[in-house]
XYZ file of C-alpha atoms in Angstrom:
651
model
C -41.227 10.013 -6.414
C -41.487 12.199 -9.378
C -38.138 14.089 -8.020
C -36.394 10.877 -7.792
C -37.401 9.746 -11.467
C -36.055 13.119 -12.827
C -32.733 12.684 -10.714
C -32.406 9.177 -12.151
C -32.637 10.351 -15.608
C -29.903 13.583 -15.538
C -27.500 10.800 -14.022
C -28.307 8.337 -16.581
C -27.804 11.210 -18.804
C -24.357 12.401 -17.334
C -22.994 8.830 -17.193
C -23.894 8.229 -21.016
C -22.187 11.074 -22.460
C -19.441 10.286 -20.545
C -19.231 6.768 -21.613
C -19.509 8.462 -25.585
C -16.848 10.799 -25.190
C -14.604 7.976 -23.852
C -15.548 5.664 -26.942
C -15.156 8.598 -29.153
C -11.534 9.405 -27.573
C -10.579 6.258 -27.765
C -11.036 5.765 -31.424
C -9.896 9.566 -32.174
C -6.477 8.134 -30.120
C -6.535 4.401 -32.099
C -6.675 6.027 -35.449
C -4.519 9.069 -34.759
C -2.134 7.159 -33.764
C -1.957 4.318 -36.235
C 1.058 1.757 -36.649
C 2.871 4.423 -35.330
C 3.601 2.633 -31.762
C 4.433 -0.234 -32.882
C 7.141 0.929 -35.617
C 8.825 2.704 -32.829
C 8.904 -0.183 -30.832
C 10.304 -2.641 -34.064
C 7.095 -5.086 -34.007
C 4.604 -5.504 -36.775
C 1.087 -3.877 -36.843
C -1.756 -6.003 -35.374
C -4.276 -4.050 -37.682
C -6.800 -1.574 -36.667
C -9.646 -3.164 -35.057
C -7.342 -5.704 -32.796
C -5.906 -2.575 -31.727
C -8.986 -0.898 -30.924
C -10.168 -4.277 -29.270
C -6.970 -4.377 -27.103
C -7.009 -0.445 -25.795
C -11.328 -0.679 -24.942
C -10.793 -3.655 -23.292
C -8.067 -2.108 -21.447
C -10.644 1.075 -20.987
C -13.361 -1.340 -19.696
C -10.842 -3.144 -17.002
C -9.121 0.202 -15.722
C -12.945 1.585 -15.401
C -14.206 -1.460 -13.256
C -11.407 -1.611 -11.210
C -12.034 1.826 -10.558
C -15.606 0.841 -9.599
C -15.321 -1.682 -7.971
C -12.484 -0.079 -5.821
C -14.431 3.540 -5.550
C -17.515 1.205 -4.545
C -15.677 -0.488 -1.423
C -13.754 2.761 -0.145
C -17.561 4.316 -0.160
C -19.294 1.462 1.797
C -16.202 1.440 4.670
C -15.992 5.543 4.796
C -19.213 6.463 4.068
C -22.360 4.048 5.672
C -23.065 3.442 9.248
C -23.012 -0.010 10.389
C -25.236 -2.326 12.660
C -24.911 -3.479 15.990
C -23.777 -7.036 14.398
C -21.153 -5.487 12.569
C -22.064 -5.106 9.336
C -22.955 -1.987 6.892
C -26.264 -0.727 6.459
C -28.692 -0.998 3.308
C -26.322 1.666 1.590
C -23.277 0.046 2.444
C -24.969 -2.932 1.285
C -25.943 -0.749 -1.808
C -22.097 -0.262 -2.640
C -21.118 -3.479 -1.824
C -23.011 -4.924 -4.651
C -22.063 -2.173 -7.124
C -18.473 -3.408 -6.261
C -19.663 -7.305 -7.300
C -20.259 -6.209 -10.032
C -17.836 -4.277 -10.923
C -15.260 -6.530 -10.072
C -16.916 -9.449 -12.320
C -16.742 -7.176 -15.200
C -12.791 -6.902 -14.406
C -12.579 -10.583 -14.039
C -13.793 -11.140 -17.396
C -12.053 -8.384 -19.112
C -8.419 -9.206 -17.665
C -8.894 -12.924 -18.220
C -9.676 -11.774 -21.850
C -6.676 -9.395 -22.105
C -4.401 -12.127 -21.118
C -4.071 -13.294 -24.376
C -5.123 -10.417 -26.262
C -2.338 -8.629 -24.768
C 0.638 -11.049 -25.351
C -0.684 -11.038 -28.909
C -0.762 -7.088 -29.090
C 3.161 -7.223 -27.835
C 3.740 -9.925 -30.774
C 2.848 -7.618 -33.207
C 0.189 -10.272 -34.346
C -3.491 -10.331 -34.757
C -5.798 -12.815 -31.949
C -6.424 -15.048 -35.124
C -3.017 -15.263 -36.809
C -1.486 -15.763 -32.617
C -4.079 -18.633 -32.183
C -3.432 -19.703 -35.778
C 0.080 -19.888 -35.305
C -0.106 -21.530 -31.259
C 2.162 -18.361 -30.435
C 0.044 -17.421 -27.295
C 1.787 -18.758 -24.608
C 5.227 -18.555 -25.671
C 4.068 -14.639 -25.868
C 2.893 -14.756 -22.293
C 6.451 -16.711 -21.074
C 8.094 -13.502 -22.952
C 6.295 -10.255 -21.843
C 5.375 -8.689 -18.618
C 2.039 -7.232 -19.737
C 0.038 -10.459 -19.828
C 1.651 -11.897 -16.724
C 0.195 -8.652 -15.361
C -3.206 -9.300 -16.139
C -2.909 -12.299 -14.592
C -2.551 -11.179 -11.706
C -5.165 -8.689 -11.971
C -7.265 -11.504 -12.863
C -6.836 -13.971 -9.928
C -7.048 -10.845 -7.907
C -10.339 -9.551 -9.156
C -11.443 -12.953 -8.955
C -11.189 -13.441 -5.045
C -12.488 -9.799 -4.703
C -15.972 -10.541 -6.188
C -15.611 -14.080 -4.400
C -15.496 -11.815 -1.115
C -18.129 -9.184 -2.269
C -20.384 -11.646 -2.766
C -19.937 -13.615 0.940
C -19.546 -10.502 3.373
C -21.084 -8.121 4.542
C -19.202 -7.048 7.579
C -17.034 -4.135 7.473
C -13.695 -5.324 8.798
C -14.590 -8.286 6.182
C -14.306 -5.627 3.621
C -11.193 -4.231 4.495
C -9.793 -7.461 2.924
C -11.003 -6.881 -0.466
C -10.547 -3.791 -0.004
C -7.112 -4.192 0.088
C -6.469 -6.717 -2.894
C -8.643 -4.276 -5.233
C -5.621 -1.547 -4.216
C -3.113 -3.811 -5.393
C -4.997 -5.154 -8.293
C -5.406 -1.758 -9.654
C -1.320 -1.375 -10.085
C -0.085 -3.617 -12.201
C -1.229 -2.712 -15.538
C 0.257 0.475 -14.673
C 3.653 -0.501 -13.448
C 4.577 -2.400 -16.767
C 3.785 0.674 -18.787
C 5.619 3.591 -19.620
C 6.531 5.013 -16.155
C 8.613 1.353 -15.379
C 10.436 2.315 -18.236
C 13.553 4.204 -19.048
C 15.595 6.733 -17.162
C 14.132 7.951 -14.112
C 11.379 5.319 -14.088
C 12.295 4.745 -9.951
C 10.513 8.164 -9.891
C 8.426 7.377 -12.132
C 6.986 4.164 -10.576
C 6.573 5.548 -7.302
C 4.893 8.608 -8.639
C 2.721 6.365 -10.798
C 1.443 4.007 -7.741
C 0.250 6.788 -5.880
C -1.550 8.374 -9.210
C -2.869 5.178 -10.479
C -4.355 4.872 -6.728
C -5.877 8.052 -6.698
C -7.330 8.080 -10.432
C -9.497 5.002 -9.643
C -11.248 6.171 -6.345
C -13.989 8.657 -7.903
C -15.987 6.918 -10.422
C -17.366 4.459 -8.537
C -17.250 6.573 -5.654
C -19.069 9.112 -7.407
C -21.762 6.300 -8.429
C -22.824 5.249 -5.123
C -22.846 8.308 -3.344
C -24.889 9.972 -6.265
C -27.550 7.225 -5.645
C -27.741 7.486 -2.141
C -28.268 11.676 -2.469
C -31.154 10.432 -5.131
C -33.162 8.291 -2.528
C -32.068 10.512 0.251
C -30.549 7.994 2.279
C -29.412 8.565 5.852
C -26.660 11.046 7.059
C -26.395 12.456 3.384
C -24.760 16.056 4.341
C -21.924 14.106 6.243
C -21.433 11.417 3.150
C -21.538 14.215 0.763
C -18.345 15.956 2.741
C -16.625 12.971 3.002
C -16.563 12.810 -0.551
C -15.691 15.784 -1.342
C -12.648 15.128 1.222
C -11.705 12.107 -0.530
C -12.372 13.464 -4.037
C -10.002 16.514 -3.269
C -7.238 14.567 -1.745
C -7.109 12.306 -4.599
C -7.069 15.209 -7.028
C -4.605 16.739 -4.772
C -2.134 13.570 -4.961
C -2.656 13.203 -8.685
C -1.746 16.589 -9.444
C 1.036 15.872 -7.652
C 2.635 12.847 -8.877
C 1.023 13.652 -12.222
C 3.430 16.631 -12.305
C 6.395 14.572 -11.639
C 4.856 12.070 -14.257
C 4.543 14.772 -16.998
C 8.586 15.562 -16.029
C 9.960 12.348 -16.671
C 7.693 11.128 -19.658
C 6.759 14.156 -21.842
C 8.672 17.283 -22.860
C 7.396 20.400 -23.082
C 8.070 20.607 -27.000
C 6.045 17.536 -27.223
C 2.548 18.602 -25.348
C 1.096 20.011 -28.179
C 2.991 18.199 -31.228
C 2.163 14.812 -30.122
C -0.702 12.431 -29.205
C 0.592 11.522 -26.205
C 0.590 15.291 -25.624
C -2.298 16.346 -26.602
C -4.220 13.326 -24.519
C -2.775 14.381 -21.602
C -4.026 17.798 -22.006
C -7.402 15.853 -21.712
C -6.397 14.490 -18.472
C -5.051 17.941 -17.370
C -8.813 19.857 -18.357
C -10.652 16.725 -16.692
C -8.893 17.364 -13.350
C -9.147 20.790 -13.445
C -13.264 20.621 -13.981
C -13.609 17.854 -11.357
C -11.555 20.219 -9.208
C -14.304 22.814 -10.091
C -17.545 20.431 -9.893
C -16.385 19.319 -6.485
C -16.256 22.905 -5.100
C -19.923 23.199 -6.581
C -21.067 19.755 -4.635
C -19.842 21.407 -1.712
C -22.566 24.624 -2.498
C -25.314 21.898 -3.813
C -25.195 19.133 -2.089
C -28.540 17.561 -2.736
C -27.841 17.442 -6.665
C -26.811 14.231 -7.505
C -26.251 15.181 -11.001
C -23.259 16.998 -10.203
C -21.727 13.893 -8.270
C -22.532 12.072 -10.681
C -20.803 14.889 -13.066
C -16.857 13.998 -11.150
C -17.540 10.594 -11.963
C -17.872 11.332 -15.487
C -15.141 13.247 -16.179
C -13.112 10.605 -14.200
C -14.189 8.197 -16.646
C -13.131 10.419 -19.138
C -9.893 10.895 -17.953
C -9.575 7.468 -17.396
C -9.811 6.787 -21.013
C -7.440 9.549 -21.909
C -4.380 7.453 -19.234
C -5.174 4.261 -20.869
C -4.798 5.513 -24.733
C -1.891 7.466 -23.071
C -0.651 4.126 -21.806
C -0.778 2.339 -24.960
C 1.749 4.774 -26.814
C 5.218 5.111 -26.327
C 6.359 8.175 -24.088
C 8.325 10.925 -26.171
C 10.685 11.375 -23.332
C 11.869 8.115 -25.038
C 12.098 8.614 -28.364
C 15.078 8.424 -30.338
C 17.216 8.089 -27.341
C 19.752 5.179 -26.355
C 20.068 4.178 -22.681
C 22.624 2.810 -20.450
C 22.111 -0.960 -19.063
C 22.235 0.902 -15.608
C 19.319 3.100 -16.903
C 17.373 0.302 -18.489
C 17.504 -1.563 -15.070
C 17.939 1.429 -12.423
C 16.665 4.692 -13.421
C 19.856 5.958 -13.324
C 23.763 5.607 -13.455
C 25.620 5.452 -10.447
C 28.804 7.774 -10.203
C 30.872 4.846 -8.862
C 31.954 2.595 -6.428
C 30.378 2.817 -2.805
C 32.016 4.901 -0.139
C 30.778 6.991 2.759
C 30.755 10.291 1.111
C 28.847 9.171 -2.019
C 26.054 6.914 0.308
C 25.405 10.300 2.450
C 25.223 12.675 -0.204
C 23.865 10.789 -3.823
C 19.992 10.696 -3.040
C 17.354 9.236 -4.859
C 14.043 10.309 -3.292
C 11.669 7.210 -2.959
C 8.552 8.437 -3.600
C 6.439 5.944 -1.772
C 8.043 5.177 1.471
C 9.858 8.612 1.605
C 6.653 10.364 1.531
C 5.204 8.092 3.636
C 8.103 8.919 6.453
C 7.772 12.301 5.820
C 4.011 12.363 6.091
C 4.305 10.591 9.093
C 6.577 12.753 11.096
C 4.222 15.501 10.095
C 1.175 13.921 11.135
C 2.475 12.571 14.390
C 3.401 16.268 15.224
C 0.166 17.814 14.418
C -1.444 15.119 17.125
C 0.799 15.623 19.452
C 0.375 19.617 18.968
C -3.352 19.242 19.246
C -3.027 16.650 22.877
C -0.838 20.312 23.898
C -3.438 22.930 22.919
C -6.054 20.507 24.964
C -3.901 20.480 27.924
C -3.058 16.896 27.343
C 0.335 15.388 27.759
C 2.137 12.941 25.542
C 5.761 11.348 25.930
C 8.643 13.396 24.693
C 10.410 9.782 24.932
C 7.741 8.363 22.262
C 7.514 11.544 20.124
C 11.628 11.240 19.753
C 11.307 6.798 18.878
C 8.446 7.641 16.137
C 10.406 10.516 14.739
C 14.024 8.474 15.037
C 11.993 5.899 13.205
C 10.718 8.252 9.989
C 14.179 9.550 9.493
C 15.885 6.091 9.416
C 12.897 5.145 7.306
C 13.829 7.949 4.833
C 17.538 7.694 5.091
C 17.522 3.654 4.292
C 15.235 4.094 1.280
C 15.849 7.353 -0.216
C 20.281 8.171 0.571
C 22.838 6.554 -1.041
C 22.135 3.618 0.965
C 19.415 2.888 -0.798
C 20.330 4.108 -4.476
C 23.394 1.791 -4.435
C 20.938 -1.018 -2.599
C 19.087 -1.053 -6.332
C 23.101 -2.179 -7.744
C 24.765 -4.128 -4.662
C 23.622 -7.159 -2.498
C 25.430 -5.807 0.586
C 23.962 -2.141 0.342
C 20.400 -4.053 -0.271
C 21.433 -6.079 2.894
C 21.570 -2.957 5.067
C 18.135 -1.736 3.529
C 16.621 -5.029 4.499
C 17.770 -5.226 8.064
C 16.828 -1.360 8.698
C 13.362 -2.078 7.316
C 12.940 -5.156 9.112
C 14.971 -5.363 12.431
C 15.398 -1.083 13.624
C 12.974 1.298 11.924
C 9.853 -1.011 13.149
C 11.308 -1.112 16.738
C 11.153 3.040 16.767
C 7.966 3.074 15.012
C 6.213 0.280 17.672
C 7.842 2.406 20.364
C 5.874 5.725 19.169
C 2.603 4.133 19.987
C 0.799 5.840 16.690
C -2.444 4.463 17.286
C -2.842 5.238 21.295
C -1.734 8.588 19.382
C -4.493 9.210 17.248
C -6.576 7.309 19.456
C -6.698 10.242 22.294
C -6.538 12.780 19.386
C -9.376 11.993 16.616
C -12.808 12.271 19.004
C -15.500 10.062 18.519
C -18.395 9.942 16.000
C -21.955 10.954 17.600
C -24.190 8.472 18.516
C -26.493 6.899 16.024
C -24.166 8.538 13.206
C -21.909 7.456 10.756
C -18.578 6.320 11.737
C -15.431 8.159 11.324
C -11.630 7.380 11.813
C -11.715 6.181 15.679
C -14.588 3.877 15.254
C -12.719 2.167 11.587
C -9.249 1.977 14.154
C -10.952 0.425 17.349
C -12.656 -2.227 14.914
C -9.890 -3.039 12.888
C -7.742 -3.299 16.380
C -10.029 -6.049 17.540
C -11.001 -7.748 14.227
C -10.142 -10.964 13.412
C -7.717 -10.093 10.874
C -5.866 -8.389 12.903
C -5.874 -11.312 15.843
C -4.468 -13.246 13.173
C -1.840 -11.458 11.714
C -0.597 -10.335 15.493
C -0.826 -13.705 16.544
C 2.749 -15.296 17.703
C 2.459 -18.008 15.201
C 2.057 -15.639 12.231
C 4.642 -13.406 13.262
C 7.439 -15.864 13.626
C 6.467 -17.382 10.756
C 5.941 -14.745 8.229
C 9.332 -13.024 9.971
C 10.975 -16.353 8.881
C 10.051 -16.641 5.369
C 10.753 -12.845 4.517
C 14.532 -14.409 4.790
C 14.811 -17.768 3.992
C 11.803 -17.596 1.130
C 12.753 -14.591 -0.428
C 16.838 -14.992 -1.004
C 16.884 -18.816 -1.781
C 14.102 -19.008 -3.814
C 13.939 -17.307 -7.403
C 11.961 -14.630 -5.990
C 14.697 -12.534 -5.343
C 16.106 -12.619 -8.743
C 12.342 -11.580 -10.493
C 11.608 -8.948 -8.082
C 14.716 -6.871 -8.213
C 15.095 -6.773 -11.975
C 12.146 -4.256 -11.435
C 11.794 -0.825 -9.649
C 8.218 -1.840 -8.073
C 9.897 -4.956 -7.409
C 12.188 -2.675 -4.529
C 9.311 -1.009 -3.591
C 7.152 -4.297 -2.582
C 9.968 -5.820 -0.766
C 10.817 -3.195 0.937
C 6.802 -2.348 2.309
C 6.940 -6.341 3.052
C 10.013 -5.508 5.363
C 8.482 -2.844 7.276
C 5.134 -4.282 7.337
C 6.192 -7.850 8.672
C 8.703 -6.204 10.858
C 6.006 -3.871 12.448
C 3.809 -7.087 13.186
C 6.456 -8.860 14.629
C 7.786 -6.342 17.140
C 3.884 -5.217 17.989
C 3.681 -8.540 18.806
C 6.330 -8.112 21.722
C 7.197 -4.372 22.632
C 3.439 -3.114 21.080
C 1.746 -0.131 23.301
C -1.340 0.244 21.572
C -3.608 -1.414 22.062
C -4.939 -4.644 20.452
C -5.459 -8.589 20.709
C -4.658 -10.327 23.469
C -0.529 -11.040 23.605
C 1.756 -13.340 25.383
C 3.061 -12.447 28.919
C 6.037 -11.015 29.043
C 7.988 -14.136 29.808
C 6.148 -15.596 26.629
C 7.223 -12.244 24.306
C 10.762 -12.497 25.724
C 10.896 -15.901 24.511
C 9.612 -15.109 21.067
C 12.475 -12.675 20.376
C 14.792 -15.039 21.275
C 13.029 -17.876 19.612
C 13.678 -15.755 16.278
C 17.132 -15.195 16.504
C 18.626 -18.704 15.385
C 17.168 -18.668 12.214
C 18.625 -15.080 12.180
C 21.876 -15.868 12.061
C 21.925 -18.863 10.682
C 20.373 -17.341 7.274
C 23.383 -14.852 7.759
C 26.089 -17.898 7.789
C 24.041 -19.550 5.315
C 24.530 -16.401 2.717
C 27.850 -15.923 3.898
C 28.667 -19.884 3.068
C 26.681 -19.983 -0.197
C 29.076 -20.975 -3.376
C 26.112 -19.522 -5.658
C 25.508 -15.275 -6.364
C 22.057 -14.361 -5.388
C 20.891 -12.191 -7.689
C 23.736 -13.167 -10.602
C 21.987 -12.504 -13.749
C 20.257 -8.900 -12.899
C 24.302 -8.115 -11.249
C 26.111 -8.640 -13.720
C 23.733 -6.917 -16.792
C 24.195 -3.976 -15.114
C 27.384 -3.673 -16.496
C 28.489 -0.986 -12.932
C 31.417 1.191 -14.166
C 33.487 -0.283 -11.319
C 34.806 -3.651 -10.905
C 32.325 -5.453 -7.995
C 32.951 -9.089 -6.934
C 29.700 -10.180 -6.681
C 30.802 -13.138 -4.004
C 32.667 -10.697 -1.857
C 29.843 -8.660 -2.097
C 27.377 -11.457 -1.109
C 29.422 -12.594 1.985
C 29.261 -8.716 3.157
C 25.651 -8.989 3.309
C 25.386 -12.206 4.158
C 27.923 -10.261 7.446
C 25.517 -7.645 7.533
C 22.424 -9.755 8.057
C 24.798 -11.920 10.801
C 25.634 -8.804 12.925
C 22.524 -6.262 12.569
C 19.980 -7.747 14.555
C 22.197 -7.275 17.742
C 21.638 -4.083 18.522
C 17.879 -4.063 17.662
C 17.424 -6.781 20.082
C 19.506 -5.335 22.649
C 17.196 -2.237 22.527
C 13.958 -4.514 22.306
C 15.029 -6.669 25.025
C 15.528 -3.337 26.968
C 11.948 -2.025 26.440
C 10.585 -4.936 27.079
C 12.106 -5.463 30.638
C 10.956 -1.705 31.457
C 7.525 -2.312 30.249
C 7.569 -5.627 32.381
C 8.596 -3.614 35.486
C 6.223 -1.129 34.965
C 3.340 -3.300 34.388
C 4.419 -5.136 38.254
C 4.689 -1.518 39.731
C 1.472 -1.022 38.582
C 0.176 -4.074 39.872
C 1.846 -3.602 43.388
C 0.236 0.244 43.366
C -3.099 -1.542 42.575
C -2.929 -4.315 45.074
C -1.428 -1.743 48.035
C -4.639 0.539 47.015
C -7.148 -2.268 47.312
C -5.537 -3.331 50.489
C -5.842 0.150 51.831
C -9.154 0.350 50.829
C -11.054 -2.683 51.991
C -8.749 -3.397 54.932
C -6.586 -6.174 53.645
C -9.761 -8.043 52.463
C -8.087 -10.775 51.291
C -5.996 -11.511 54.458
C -9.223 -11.399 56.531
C -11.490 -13.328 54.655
C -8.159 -16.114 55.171
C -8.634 -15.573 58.644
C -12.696 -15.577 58.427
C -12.221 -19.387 56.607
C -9.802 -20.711 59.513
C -12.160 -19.950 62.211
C -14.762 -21.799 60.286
C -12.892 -24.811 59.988
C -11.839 -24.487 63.594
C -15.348 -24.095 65.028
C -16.563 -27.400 62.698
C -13.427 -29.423 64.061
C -14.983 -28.329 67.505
């Protein structure tokens, strides 16, 4: 007990200094900085202490998102679960750490809301309530609107902390905390600019992995302190999960650093000189993971890579309220402002192969999973197992398109033209998910990952099989849900003003194009899917959801085609393209595009589907032939057996 007490205190210890050296950096950062921000951006000074007010309550909401999202990631990776379902007393443990938490960012984003819109007026909380300015300021700037969002979503994440306990219920929340984490992020500094499509994808996958370890860190420290069960193996995970996030911030924080701050300004500047903070905290959580891994029992230490990502987290968020020196004194083309970058000129064949644009999210992701689905089908080899050439070649067919529809010309000139977005959307949506489906990734991993020991803690087969037969998953495979989220993705996207607010941005691409590939995987899972999972239609029923889709198909493609308003008009024509583009022209091309591409598609799903069909009877007939073979005919002579019986009662 004694042990435990003195363990307690040297975390309590850690965490406080690290919570002082965060205060003390962010008022270093608020005073070192001074109006200087907000002259560069041509707005008044707020005054010190609303300043200070706005940047710790930024600290407090980045930290318990962090917490709250380190908290859930622990209790699904980390703590066995019961028979019933649900996690054990230290998943239960991190589950409340991550109520919490995520009350804590609740409160704090509701109160940014209009503390923020105020902070972009250039006007103190009392002269903005004074003068009734606050929601005219909220109508005008993105940075409130995004803690809105962060607010509703933190909102139904401690709604869901606090009513489940089972694990696939967490995924859920889960989930939501993930998103809820990004959108302070994407109105800052890397959404800005030239280069800020690399610099949004780069800063989604860094803002992800910055605010896994501190609460991570937190609940794993206390479960080492009260030696709860399977510690060695939740200790490695972390470390695992601690190093890959380091791993893929160092990464995308290079690219970052790149875009938003020059070398001549690392040292010169605040902005620099904070980020040399966040540079030194990686570098010693790097250092005090590597010593977990030697001293596993000392919670301290865990507790020690929570700290100095708390630290660091205060460094990005006084970073975040400054202007990036890559920026300074610089003007910027509308095509800049609204792209990233200027496009050399009109749209042929030779510019969309050759002008690429990396996308950072979804080309890594194709590229990861080409890689991936190689190394499993390498290991099935090496064990003497077989797997399909035929399914290796559809997942791998499916990553490249992936990568060439997001990251070629195609999609660089998608970000400028309706038509060229048009062939993005029907890639994403109608062919890439077809390949993908066809690969079977999950039988994949499936037969590759082996299974956790008995009586221990779960690892990646055991989270896939219960996910594949949870109730969220029934419901988003479900006929119903596919159809009808595969109809909206058209019809409520294009002729609603969603369009028009999501493309103006670069994470606005990004989350449409995810929603493609996402809904599209669902939907075609639902009819051609090989791994396993619910229950689906026969294959009569599947055949007559794909065809049940295409009407509303094409007629959204006449529909575009016929329309005598420009989707999109506003965000066209400010980009001011250095070629002449009619944007109606352009429109009825895409509105083409969507008419004709889902032929081929369903050509090639109708096609797997008949083979699958035929197989499935062959099977049957091999099964029937054997049974019959077996037992005699069985079936035929019990027949026989039940005539006689009637016979000899007649008699």
């Amino acid at each position: 007990m004694e042990n435990v007490q003195v363990k307690r205190s040297l975390e309590h210890v850690v965490w406080l200094i690290a919570v002082i050296a965060a205060a003390a950096l962010v008022l270093a950062s608020v005073l070192a900085a001074g109006d200087m921000p907000y002259r560069s951006a041509g707005i008044a000074y707020p005054g010190f202490l609303d300043v200070l007010l706005y940047v710790a309550l930024r600290v407090v909401a980045a930290l318990a998102g962090a917490f709250t999202l380190g908290a859930l990631i622990y209790a699904l990776c980390c703590t066995a679960v019961t028979a019933r379902g649900r996690v054990d007393v230290d998943g239960y443990a991190g589950v409340r750490v991550a109520e919490r938490a995520s009350l804590v960012w609740f409160g704090s984003a509701l109160v940014l809301i209009p503390v923020s819109a105020a902070n972009v007026g250039g006007l103190s909380m009392t002269a903005a309530l004074e003068r009734g300015a606050v929601g005219a300021l909220i109508d005008a700037s993105e940075k409130p609107k995004a803690w809105i969002v962060v607010a509703v979503l933190a909102g139904v994440v401690a709604l869901l902390t606090r009513l489940t306990l089972a694990w696939t219920g967490l995924v859920v929340p889960t989930v939501l905390t993930m998103i809820a984490v990004l959108p302070p992020a994407m109105v800052g500094n890397a959404g800005e600019g030239p280069n800020h499509d690399f610099g949004t994808g780069a800063m989604i996958i860094f803002q992800l992995a910055v605010s896994v370890l501190p609460g991570m860190a937190w609940c794993v420290a206390a479960q080492v302190r009260r030696d709860g069960a399977e510690v060695a193996t939740v200790v490695r995970r972390y470390v695992f999960i601690g190093l890959l996030c380091l791993a893929a911030a160092t990464l995308t924080g290079l690219a970052l650093g790149a875009i938003l701050l020059p070398w001549s300004a690392l040292f010169s500047t605040g902005y620099g000189r904070l980020a040399l903070v966040v540079v030194g905290s990686g570098v010693a959580i790097g250092i005090t993971l590597r010593r977990v891994v030697a001293e596993p029992d000392s919670s301290a230490l865990i507790a020690g890579t929570g700290a100095l990502s708390v630290l660091a987290t205060a460094a990005l968020v006084s970073m975040a309220v400054q202007p990036a020196p890559a920026f300074a004194d610089r003007s910027f083309t509308a095509q800049e402002v609204f792209l990233g970058f200027d496009l050399p000129g009109e749209a042929d064949f030779w510019r969309l192969m050759t002008m690429w644009r990396f996308d950072i999210v979804l080309g890594t992701a194709a590229l990861a999973g080409i890689a991936l689905y190689a190394a499993g089908a390498v290991r099935l080899r090496r064990r003497g197992d077989s797997w399909s050439p035929w399914r290796m070649l559809s997942w791998t067919s499916g990553c490249v398109a992936l990568l060439i529809s997001t990251s070629s010309g195609i999609g660089a000139y998608g970000y400028a033209m309706f038509s060229m977005h048009m062939i993005t959307h029907m890639a994403l949506n109608m062919f890439v998910p077809v390949l993908l489906v066809l690969g079977a990734p999950v039988t994949l991993l499936l037969r590759t990952v082996p299974a956790a020991p008995k009586d221990a803690v779960p690892g990646v087969r055991e989270w896939v099989l219960w996910m594949l037969h949870s109730r969220p998953t029934a419901i988003l495979a479900h006929p119903g849900t596919a159809i009808t989220a595969f109809v909206l993705s058209l019809y409520g996207l294009y002729f609603t003003p969603l369009f028009e607010n999501l493309i103006r941005y670069h994470w606005g691409h990004v989350l449409m194009n995810v929603h493609f590939l996402i809904i599209g995987y669902l939907f075609y899972w639902a009819i051609i899917g090989i791994d396993p999972g619910p229950r689906r239609l026969p294959h009569l029923g599947r055949l007559g959801m794909l065809f049940a889709i295409m009407p509303f198909h094409a007629f959204f493609g006449v529909a575009v085609m016929s329309m005598n308003t420009i989707i999109g008009e506003r965000f066209y024509q400010q980009l001011q393209l250095p070629w002449h583009l009619d944007l109606m022209a352009d429109q009825r091309v895409g509105g083409g595009i969507a008419w004709v591409s889902g032929e081929i598609p369903i050509l090639l799903v109708v096609g797997a589907l008949l083979t699958q069909w035929v197989a499935q009877d062959r099977r049957t007939a091999v099964r029937t032939d054997r049974k019959d073979d077996e037992y005699a005919d069985s079936e035929l002579a019990a027949y026989n057996a039940m005539l006689e019986k009637l016979a000899q009662s007649r008699r």
